[in-house]
PDB file of C-alpha atoms in Angstrom:
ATOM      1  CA  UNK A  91     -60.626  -8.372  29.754  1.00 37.00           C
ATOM      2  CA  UNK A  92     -58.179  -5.908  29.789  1.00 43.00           C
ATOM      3  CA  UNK A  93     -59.595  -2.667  27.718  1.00 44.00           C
ATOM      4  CA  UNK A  94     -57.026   0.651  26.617  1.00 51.00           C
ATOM      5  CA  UNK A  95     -59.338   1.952  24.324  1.00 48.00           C
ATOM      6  CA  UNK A  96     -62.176   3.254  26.586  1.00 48.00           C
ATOM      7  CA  UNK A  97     -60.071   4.586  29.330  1.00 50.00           C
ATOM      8  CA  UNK A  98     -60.882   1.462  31.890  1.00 51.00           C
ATOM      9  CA  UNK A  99     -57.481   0.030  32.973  1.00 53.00           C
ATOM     10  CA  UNK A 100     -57.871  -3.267  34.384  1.00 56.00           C
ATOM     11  CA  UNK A 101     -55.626  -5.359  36.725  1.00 56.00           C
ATOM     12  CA  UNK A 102     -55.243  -8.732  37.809  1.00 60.00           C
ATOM     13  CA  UNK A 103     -54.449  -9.396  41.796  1.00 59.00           C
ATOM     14  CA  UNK A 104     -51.049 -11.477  41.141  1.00 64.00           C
ATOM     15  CA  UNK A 105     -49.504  -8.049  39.401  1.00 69.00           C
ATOM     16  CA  UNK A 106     -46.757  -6.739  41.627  1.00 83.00           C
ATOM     17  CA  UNK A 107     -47.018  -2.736  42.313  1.00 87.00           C
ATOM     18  CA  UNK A 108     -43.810  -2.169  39.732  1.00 88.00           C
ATOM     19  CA  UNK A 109     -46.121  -3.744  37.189  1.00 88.00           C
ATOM     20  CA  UNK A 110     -48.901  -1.580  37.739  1.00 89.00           C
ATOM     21  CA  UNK A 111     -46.848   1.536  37.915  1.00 89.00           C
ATOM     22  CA  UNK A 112     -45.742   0.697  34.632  1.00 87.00           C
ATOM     23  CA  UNK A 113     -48.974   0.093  33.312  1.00 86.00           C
ATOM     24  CA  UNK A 114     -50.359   3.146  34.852  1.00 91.00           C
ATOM     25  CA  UNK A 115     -47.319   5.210  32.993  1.00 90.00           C
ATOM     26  CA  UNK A 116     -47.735   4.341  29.708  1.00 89.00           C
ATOM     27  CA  UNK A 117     -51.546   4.324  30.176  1.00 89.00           C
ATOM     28  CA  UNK A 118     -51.244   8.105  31.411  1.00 92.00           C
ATOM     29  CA  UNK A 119     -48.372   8.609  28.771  1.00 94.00           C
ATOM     30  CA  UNK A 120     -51.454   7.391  25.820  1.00 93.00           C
ATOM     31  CA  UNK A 121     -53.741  10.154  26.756  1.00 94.00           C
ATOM     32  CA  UNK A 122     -51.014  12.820  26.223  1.00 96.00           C
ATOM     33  CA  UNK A 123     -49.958  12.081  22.940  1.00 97.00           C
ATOM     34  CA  UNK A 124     -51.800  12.667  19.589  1.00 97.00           C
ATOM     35  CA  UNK A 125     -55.787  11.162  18.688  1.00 97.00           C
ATOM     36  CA  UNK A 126     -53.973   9.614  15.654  1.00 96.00           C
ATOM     37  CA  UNK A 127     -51.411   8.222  17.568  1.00 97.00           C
ATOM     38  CA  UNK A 128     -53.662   6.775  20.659  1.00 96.00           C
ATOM     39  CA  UNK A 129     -55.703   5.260  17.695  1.00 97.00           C
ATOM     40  CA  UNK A 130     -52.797   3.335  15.893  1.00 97.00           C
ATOM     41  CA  UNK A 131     -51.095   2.540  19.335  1.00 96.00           C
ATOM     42  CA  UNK A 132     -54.253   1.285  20.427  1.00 95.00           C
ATOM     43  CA  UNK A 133     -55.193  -1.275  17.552  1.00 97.00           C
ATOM     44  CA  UNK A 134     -52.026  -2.468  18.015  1.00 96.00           C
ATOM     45  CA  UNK A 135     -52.065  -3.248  21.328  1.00 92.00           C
ATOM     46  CA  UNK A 136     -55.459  -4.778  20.780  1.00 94.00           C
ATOM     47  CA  UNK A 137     -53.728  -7.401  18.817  1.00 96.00           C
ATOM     48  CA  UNK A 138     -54.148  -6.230  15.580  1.00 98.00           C
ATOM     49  CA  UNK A 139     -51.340  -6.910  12.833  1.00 97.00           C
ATOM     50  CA  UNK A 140     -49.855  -4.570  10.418  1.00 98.00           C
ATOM     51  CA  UNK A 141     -52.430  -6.109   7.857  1.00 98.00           C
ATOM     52  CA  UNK A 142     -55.605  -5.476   9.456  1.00 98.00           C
ATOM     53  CA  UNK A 143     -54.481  -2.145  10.854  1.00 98.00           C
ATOM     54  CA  UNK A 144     -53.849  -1.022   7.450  1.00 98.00           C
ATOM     55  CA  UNK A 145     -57.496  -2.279   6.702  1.00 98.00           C
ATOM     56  CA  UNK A 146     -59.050  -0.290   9.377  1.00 98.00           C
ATOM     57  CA  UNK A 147     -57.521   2.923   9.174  1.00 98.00           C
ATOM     58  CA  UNK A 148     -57.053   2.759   5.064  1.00 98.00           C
ATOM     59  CA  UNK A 149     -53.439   3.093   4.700  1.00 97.00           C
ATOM     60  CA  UNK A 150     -50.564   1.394   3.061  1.00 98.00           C
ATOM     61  CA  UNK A 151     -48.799  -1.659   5.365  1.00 97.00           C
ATOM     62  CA  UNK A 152     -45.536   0.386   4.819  1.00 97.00           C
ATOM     63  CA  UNK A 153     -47.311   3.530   6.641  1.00 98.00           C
ATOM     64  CA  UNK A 154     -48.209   1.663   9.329  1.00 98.00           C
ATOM     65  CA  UNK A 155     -45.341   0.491  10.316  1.00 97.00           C
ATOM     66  CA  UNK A 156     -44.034   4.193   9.723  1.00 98.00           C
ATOM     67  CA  UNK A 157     -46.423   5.773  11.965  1.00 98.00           C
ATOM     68  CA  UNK A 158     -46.273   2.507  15.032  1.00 98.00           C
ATOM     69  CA  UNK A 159     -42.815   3.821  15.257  1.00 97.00           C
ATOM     70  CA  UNK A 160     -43.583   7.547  14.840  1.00 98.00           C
ATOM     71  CA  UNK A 161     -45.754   7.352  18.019  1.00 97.00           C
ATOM     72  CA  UNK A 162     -44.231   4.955  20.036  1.00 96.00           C
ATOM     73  CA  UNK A 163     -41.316   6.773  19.921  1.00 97.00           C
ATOM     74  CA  UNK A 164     -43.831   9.760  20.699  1.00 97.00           C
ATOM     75  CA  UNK A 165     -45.400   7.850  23.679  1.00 96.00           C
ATOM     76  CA  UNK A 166     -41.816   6.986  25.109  1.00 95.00           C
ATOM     77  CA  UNK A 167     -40.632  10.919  25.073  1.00 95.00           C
ATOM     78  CA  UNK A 168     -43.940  11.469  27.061  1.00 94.00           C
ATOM     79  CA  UNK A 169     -43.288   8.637  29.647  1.00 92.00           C
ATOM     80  CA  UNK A 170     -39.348   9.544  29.753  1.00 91.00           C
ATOM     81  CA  UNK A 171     -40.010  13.186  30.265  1.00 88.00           C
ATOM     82  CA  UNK A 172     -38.513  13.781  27.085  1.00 66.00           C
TER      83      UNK A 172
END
């Protein structure tokens, strides 16, 4: 299993270097951007839809998908330098 959320960054042996780079970037990129952010970022890349985000952290669907784009565009200034 591949886990974000407790800092283990997992791998499988047919991913080509680029790939991990990549992975490794936005990884990196996670830890430098806000706790709220790393926590909504997070559920979603754990699979989790707008729905059962909203559940979890106790906000309206509509702020969700607010703050997903809030920090991702957050997480791409930190990988882009920006």
């Amino acid at each position: 299993d591949k886990n974000v959320s407790n800092g283990e960054c997992l791998f499988s042996d047919e991913e080509d270097e680029e790939m991990r780079i990549k992975k490794m970037t936005l990884y990196d990129g996670l830890k430098k951007i806000s706790e709220d952010c790393q926590t909504i970022l997070n559920l979603q890349i754990s699979g989790n839809n707008y729905e059962s985000i909203s559940n979890i952290l106790s906000i309206e669907v509509g702020t969700v998908g607010s703050r997903l784009a809030r920090c991702t565009d957050a997480l791409k200034g930190v990988v882009n330098g920006q």
